[in-house]
């Protein structure tokens, strides 16, 4: 027996993998966080839909096992990619005590890739992804990872940059990165990437530390080779260009 951990991409249907759409269409039970299920209303109508609240991840996965054992075909959906801060690893962890259920991960376009496409081409060289959520990871560990990413001159993608209860995380993260990066480092942030009401903005690292963000935003901090070219965020890779300037 199998449970499908499906990444539905950032939201716009054009960016969902055809295979993910096929699997969801074939499943009888769709399990996920309410906000994600709202992104795919047509795919879930007429099916058994289990949408528990944000903190019900473990309960949601337990239900997936129960329904699968009843002989139903079950998909657990995550936004973006199911393996990136998604449900795939929790489902796999729970198979440790199961002998007859396996998990198939169906990948999707993750938020930093969606955000990068709107901002330009900022992920052209080595990059790190850090979530600022301290629900499952201690803030101390998050700080250590930011420090290392700054020291390594990585482009840094910040997921979960802030929420109603965590208003200062982005500022604190920028302060750590500012120890290693120039305040003028080119950055950008995107809200609702590749979804309705998408918004995005380029800024400096200094400016990024002052913006207020919510959970629907991903921020990208450039490296020392990241530039702003025609209002796009571009991480240059070291090609030697000999192009004539058009007059
Ligand atoms: N599995 C998801 C990530 C879940 S963590 C993925 O692979 O994309 C949740 C965080 O992802 C949010 O706080 C936000 O930082 C980011 N995010 C998810 N969808 C987004 C979108 N459409 N636009 C901008 N950020 C997004």
PDB file of N, CA, C and O and ligand atoms in Angstrom, residues 9-11 36 78-86 108-112 114-115 131 158-162 190-195 214-219, ligand 1:
ATOM      1  N   UNK A   9       2.869  22.758  -5.674  1.00  0.00           N
ATOM      2  CA  UNK A   9       3.465  23.963  -6.252  1.00  0.00           C
ATOM      3  C   UNK A   9       2.985  25.205  -5.518  1.00  0.00           C
ATOM      4  O   UNK A   9       2.288  25.111  -4.506  1.00  0.00           O
ATOM      5  N   UNK A  10       3.360  26.379  -6.019  1.00  0.00           N
ATOM      6  CA  UNK A  10       3.079  27.622  -5.288  1.00  0.00           C
ATOM      7  C   UNK A  10       1.591  28.015  -5.262  1.00  0.00           C
ATOM      8  O   UNK A  10       1.184  28.784  -4.392  1.00  0.00           O
ATOM      9  N   UNK A  11       0.815  27.567  -6.182  1.00  0.00           N
ATOM     10  CA  UNK A  11      -0.619  27.915  -6.135  1.00  0.00           C
ATOM     11  C   UNK A  11      -1.273  27.955  -7.498  1.00  0.00           C
ATOM     12  O   UNK A  11      -2.282  27.299  -7.719  1.00  0.00           O
ATOM     13  N   UNK A  36      -4.211  25.208   1.789  1.00  0.00           N
ATOM     14  CA  UNK A  36      -3.687  24.570   0.582  1.00  0.00           C
ATOM     15  C   UNK A  36      -4.826  23.954  -0.235  1.00  0.00           C
ATOM     16  O   UNK A  36      -4.802  23.998  -1.459  1.00  0.00           O
ATOM     17  N   UNK A  78       0.895  19.205   0.270  1.00  0.00           N
ATOM     18  CA  UNK A  78       1.623  20.346   0.842  1.00  0.00           C
ATOM     19  C   UNK A  78       1.717  21.388  -0.261  1.00  0.00           C
ATOM     20  O   UNK A  78       1.722  21.040  -1.442  1.00  0.00           O
ATOM     21  N   UNK A  79       1.863  22.655   0.114  1.00  0.00           N
ATOM     22  CA  UNK A  79       2.121  23.652  -0.932  1.00  0.00           C
ATOM     23  C   UNK A  79       3.591  23.528  -1.334  1.00  0.00           C
ATOM     24  O   UNK A  79       4.409  22.954  -0.607  1.00  0.00           O
ATOM     25  N   UNK A  80       3.922  24.022  -2.486  1.00  0.00           N
ATOM     26  CA  UNK A  80       5.304  23.949  -2.953  1.00  0.00           C
ATOM     27  C   UNK A  80       5.735  22.510  -3.150  1.00  0.00           C
ATOM     28  O   UNK A  80       5.062  21.734  -3.843  1.00  0.00           O
ATOM     29  N   UNK A  81       6.812  22.135  -2.497  1.00  0.00           N
ATOM     30  CA  UNK A  81       7.300  20.762  -2.547  1.00  0.00           C
ATOM     31  C   UNK A  81       6.960  20.068  -1.231  1.00  0.00           C
ATOM     32  O   UNK A  81       7.120  20.662  -0.162  1.00  0.00           O
ATOM     33  N   UNK A  82       6.531  18.812  -1.322  1.00  0.00           N
ATOM     34  CA  UNK A  82       6.103  18.099  -0.113  1.00  0.00           C
ATOM     35  C   UNK A  82       7.267  17.702   0.780  1.00  0.00           C
ATOM     36  O   UNK A  82       7.107  17.409   1.962  1.00  0.00           O
ATOM     37  N   UNK A  83       8.469  17.727   0.220  1.00  0.00           N
ATOM     38  CA  UNK A  83       9.643  17.339   1.008  1.00  0.00           C
ATOM     39  C   UNK A  83      10.352  18.528   1.643  1.00  0.00           C
ATOM     40  O   UNK A  83      11.277  18.350   2.430  1.00  0.00           O
ATOM     41  N   UNK A  84       9.959  19.753   1.283  1.00  0.00           N
ATOM     42  CA  UNK A  84      10.616  20.955   1.809  1.00  0.00           C
ATOM     43  C   UNK A  84       9.681  21.610   2.817  1.00  0.00           C
ATOM     44  O   UNK A  84       8.654  22.186   2.433  1.00  0.00           O
ATOM     45  N   UNK A  85      10.007  21.490   4.086  1.00  0.00           N
ATOM     46  CA  UNK A  85       9.134  21.931   5.190  1.00  0.00           C
ATOM     47  C   UNK A  85       7.694  21.437   4.932  1.00  0.00           C
ATOM     48  O   UNK A  85       6.734  22.154   5.216  1.00  0.00           O
ATOM     49  N   UNK A  86       7.591  20.243   4.376  1.00  0.00           N
ATOM     50  CA  UNK A  86       6.273  19.687   4.050  1.00  0.00           C
ATOM     51  C   UNK A  86       6.039  18.391   4.810  1.00  0.00           C
ATOM     52  O   UNK A  86       6.748  18.072   5.768  1.00  0.00           O
ATOM     53  N   UNK A 108       7.130  19.240  -6.137  1.00  0.00           N
ATOM     54  CA  UNK A 108       6.489  20.446  -6.678  1.00  0.00           C
ATOM     55  C   UNK A 108       7.464  21.605  -6.661  1.00  0.00           C
ATOM     56  O   UNK A 108       8.543  21.521  -6.057  1.00  0.00           O
ATOM     57  N   UNK A 109       7.104  22.695  -7.301  1.00  0.00           N
ATOM     58  CA  UNK A 109       7.969  23.886  -7.321  1.00  0.00           C
ATOM     59  C   UNK A 109       7.901  24.552  -5.953  1.00  0.00           C
ATOM     60  O   UNK A 109       6.831  24.958  -5.487  1.00  0.00           O
ATOM     61  N   UNK A 110       9.057  24.647  -5.304  1.00  0.00           N
ATOM     62  CA  UNK A 110       9.089  25.215  -3.959  1.00  0.00           C
ATOM     63  C   UNK A 110       9.089  26.756  -3.988  1.00  0.00           C
ATOM     64  O   UNK A 110       9.414  27.372  -5.012  1.00  0.00           O
ATOM     65  N   UNK A 111       8.731  27.358  -2.852  1.00  0.00           N
ATOM     66  CA  UNK A 111       8.515  28.805  -2.797  1.00  0.00           C
ATOM     67  C   UNK A 111       9.719  29.628  -3.246  1.00  0.00           C
ATOM     68  O   UNK A 111       9.561  30.633  -3.941  1.00  0.00           O
ATOM     69  N   UNK A 112      10.949  29.198  -2.881  1.00  0.00           N
ATOM     70  CA  UNK A 112      12.098  30.057  -3.239  1.00  0.00           C
ATOM     71  C   UNK A 112      12.325  30.067  -4.741  1.00  0.00           C
ATOM     72  O   UNK A 112      12.774  31.069  -5.304  1.00  0.00           O
ATOM     73  N   UNK A 114       9.847  29.694  -6.963  1.00  0.00           N
ATOM     74  CA  UNK A 114       8.759  30.534  -7.480  1.00  0.00           C
ATOM     75  C   UNK A 114       9.096  32.011  -7.280  1.00  0.00           C
ATOM     76  O   UNK A 114       8.963  32.834  -8.193  1.00  0.00           O
ATOM     77  N   UNK A 115       9.572  32.348  -6.077  1.00  0.00           N
ATOM     78  CA  UNK A 115       9.902  33.744  -5.764  1.00  0.00           C
ATOM     79  C   UNK A 115      11.053  34.222  -6.646  1.00  0.00           C
ATOM     80  O   UNK A 115      11.025  35.337  -7.190  1.00  0.00           O
ATOM     81  N   UNK A 131      14.540  28.425   7.286  1.00  0.00           N
ATOM     82  CA  UNK A 131      13.220  28.796   7.788  1.00  0.00           C
ATOM     83  C   UNK A 131      13.397  29.511   9.121  1.00  0.00           C
ATOM     84  O   UNK A 131      14.150  29.052   9.981  1.00  0.00           O
ATOM     85  N   UNK A 158      14.832  33.011   2.753  1.00  0.00           N
ATOM     86  CA  UNK A 158      14.231  32.935   4.083  1.00  0.00           C
ATOM     87  C   UNK A 158      12.756  32.561   3.973  1.00  0.00           C
ATOM     88  O   UNK A 158      11.952  33.305   3.399  1.00  0.00           O
ATOM     89  N   UNK A 159      12.420  31.376   4.500  1.00  0.00           N
ATOM     90  CA  UNK A 159      11.023  30.937   4.561  1.00  0.00           C
ATOM     91  C   UNK A 159      10.486  31.307   5.948  1.00  0.00           C
ATOM     92  O   UNK A 159      11.249  31.499   6.893  1.00  0.00           O
ATOM     93  N   UNK A 160       9.177  31.356   6.053  1.00  0.00           N
ATOM     94  CA  UNK A 160       8.525  31.681   7.334  1.00  0.00           C
ATOM     95  C   UNK A 160       9.171  32.922   7.991  1.00  0.00           C
ATOM     96  O   UNK A 160       9.589  32.870   9.151  1.00  0.00           O
ATOM     97  N   UNK A 161       9.250  34.034   7.263  1.00  0.00           N
ATOM     98  CA  UNK A 161      10.015  35.183   7.793  1.00  0.00           C
ATOM     99  C   UNK A 161       9.336  35.907   8.946  1.00  0.00           C
ATOM    100  O   UNK A 161       9.997  36.662   9.650  1.00  0.00           O
ATOM    101  N   UNK A 162       8.048  35.668   9.144  1.00  0.00           N
ATOM    102  CA  UNK A 162       7.387  36.346  10.265  1.00  0.00           C
ATOM    103  C   UNK A 162       5.939  35.921  10.358  1.00  0.00           C
ATOM    104  O   UNK A 162       5.391  35.325   9.422  1.00  0.00           O
ATOM    105  N   UNK A 190       8.937  38.391  -1.867  1.00  0.00           N
ATOM    106  CA  UNK A 190       7.770  38.081  -2.687  1.00  0.00           C
ATOM    107  C   UNK A 190       6.656  37.552  -1.798  1.00  0.00           C
ATOM    108  O   UNK A 190       6.888  36.671  -0.969  1.00  0.00           O
ATOM    109  N   UNK A 191       5.480  38.123  -1.983  1.00  0.00           N
ATOM    110  CA  UNK A 191       4.311  37.624  -1.249  1.00  0.00           C
ATOM    111  C   UNK A 191       3.401  36.949  -2.268  1.00  0.00           C
ATOM    112  O   UNK A 191       3.193  37.483  -3.365  1.00  0.00           O
ATOM    113  N   UNK A 192       2.902  35.787  -1.937  1.00  0.00           N
ATOM    114  CA  UNK A 192       2.015  35.049  -2.847  1.00  0.00           C
ATOM    115  C   UNK A 192       2.639  34.784  -4.216  1.00  0.00           C
ATOM    116  O   UNK A 192       2.012  35.005  -5.250  1.00  0.00           O
ATOM    117  N   UNK A 193       3.863  34.312  -4.212  1.00  0.00           N
ATOM    118  CA  UNK A 193       4.543  34.014  -5.484  1.00  0.00           C
ATOM    119  C   UNK A 193       3.735  33.033  -6.327  1.00  0.00           C
ATOM    120  O   UNK A 193       3.267  32.007  -5.821  1.00  0.00           O
ATOM    121  N   UNK A 194       3.593  33.361  -7.604  1.00  0.00           N
ATOM    122  CA  UNK A 194       2.868  32.514  -8.561  1.00  0.00           C
ATOM    123  C   UNK A 194       1.491  32.074  -8.045  1.00  0.00           C
ATOM    124  O   UNK A 194       1.075  30.919  -8.208  1.00  0.00           O
ATOM    125  N   UNK A 195       0.839  33.006  -7.383  1.00  0.00           N
ATOM    126  CA  UNK A 195      -0.551  32.870  -6.924  1.00  0.00           C
ATOM    127  C   UNK A 195      -1.260  34.164  -7.258  1.00  0.00           C
ATOM    128  O   UNK A 195      -0.605  35.143  -7.587  1.00  0.00           O
ATOM    129  N   UNK A 214       4.591  38.657   6.403  1.00  0.00           N
ATOM    130  CA  UNK A 214       3.750  37.630   7.011  1.00  0.00           C
ATOM    131  C   UNK A 214       4.182  36.259   6.499  1.00  0.00           C
ATOM    132  O   UNK A 214       5.177  36.138   5.787  1.00  0.00           O
ATOM    133  N   UNK A 215       3.395  35.248   6.843  1.00  0.00           N
ATOM    134  CA  UNK A 215       3.762  33.869   6.511  1.00  0.00           C
ATOM    135  C   UNK A 215       3.636  33.555   5.015  1.00  0.00           C
ATOM    136  O   UNK A 215       4.016  32.477   4.587  1.00  0.00           O
ATOM    137  N   UNK A 216       3.089  34.494   4.250  1.00  0.00           N
ATOM    138  CA  UNK A 216       2.919  34.222   2.817  1.00  0.00           C
ATOM    139  C   UNK A 216       4.084  34.770   2.002  1.00  0.00           C
ATOM    140  O   UNK A 216       4.025  34.836   0.778  1.00  0.00           O
ATOM    141  N   UNK A 217       5.139  35.181   2.704  1.00  0.00           N
ATOM    142  CA  UNK A 217       6.258  35.855   2.043  1.00  0.00           C
ATOM    143  C   UNK A 217       7.536  35.017   2.100  1.00  0.00           C
ATOM    144  O   UNK A 217       7.804  34.348   3.093  1.00  0.00           O
ATOM    145  N   UNK A 218       8.317  35.078   1.018  1.00  0.00           N
ATOM    146  CA  UNK A 218       9.670  34.520   1.006  1.00  0.00           C
ATOM    147  C   UNK A 218      10.628  35.656   0.662  1.00  0.00           C
ATOM    148  O   UNK A 218      10.358  36.432  -0.259  1.00  0.00           O
ATOM    149  N   UNK A 219      11.720  35.753   1.414  1.00  0.00           N
ATOM    150  CA  UNK A 219      12.717  36.791   1.135  1.00  0.00           C
ATOM    151  C   UNK A 219      13.975  36.133   0.581  1.00  0.00           C
ATOM    152  O   UNK A 219      14.315  35.010   0.971  1.00  0.00           O
TER     153      UNK A 219
HETATM  154  N1  LIG B   1       6.506  23.227   1.294  1.00  0.00           N
HETATM  155  C1  LIG B   1       6.528  24.641   1.015  1.00  0.00           C
HETATM  156  C2  LIG B   1       7.091  25.463   2.145  1.00  0.00           C
HETATM  157  C3  LIG B   1       6.244  25.456   3.395  1.00  0.00           C
HETATM  158  S1  LIG B   1       6.900  26.497   4.648  1.00  0.00           S
HETATM  159  C4  LIG B   1       7.309  24.896  -0.280  1.00  0.00           C
HETATM  160  O1  LIG B   1       8.049  24.013  -0.721  1.00  0.00           O
HETATM  161  O2  LIG B   1       7.184  25.995  -0.842  1.00  0.00           O
HETATM  162  C5  LIG B   1       5.847  27.907   4.460  1.00  0.00           C
HETATM  163  C6  LIG B   1       6.620  29.090   3.923  1.00  0.00           C
HETATM  164  O3  LIG B   1       6.847  28.932   2.532  1.00  0.00           O
HETATM  165  C7  LIG B   1       5.891  30.424   4.019  1.00  0.00           C
HETATM  166  O4  LIG B   1       6.023  31.002   5.297  1.00  0.00           O
HETATM  167  C8  LIG B   1       6.592  31.244   2.965  1.00  0.00           C
HETATM  168  O5  LIG B   1       7.832  31.724   3.446  1.00  0.00           O
HETATM  169  C9  LIG B   1       6.870  30.181   1.902  1.00  0.00           C
HETATM  170  N2  LIG B   1       5.847  30.190   0.835  1.00  0.00           N
HETATM  171  C10 LIG B   1       5.035  29.172   0.502  1.00  0.00           C
HETATM  172  N3  LIG B   1       4.302  29.494  -0.583  1.00  0.00           N
HETATM  173  C11 LIG B   1       4.672  30.751  -0.944  1.00  0.00           C
HETATM  174  C12 LIG B   1       4.295  31.643  -1.997  1.00  0.00           C
HETATM  175  N4  LIG B   1       3.384  31.290  -2.917  1.00  0.00           N
HETATM  176  N5  LIG B   1       4.883  32.871  -2.056  1.00  0.00           N
HETATM  177  C13 LIG B   1       5.829  33.228  -1.178  1.00  0.00           C
HETATM  178  N6  LIG B   1       6.233  32.423  -0.162  1.00  0.00           N
HETATM  179  C14 LIG B   1       5.662  31.197  -0.057  1.00  0.00           C
END
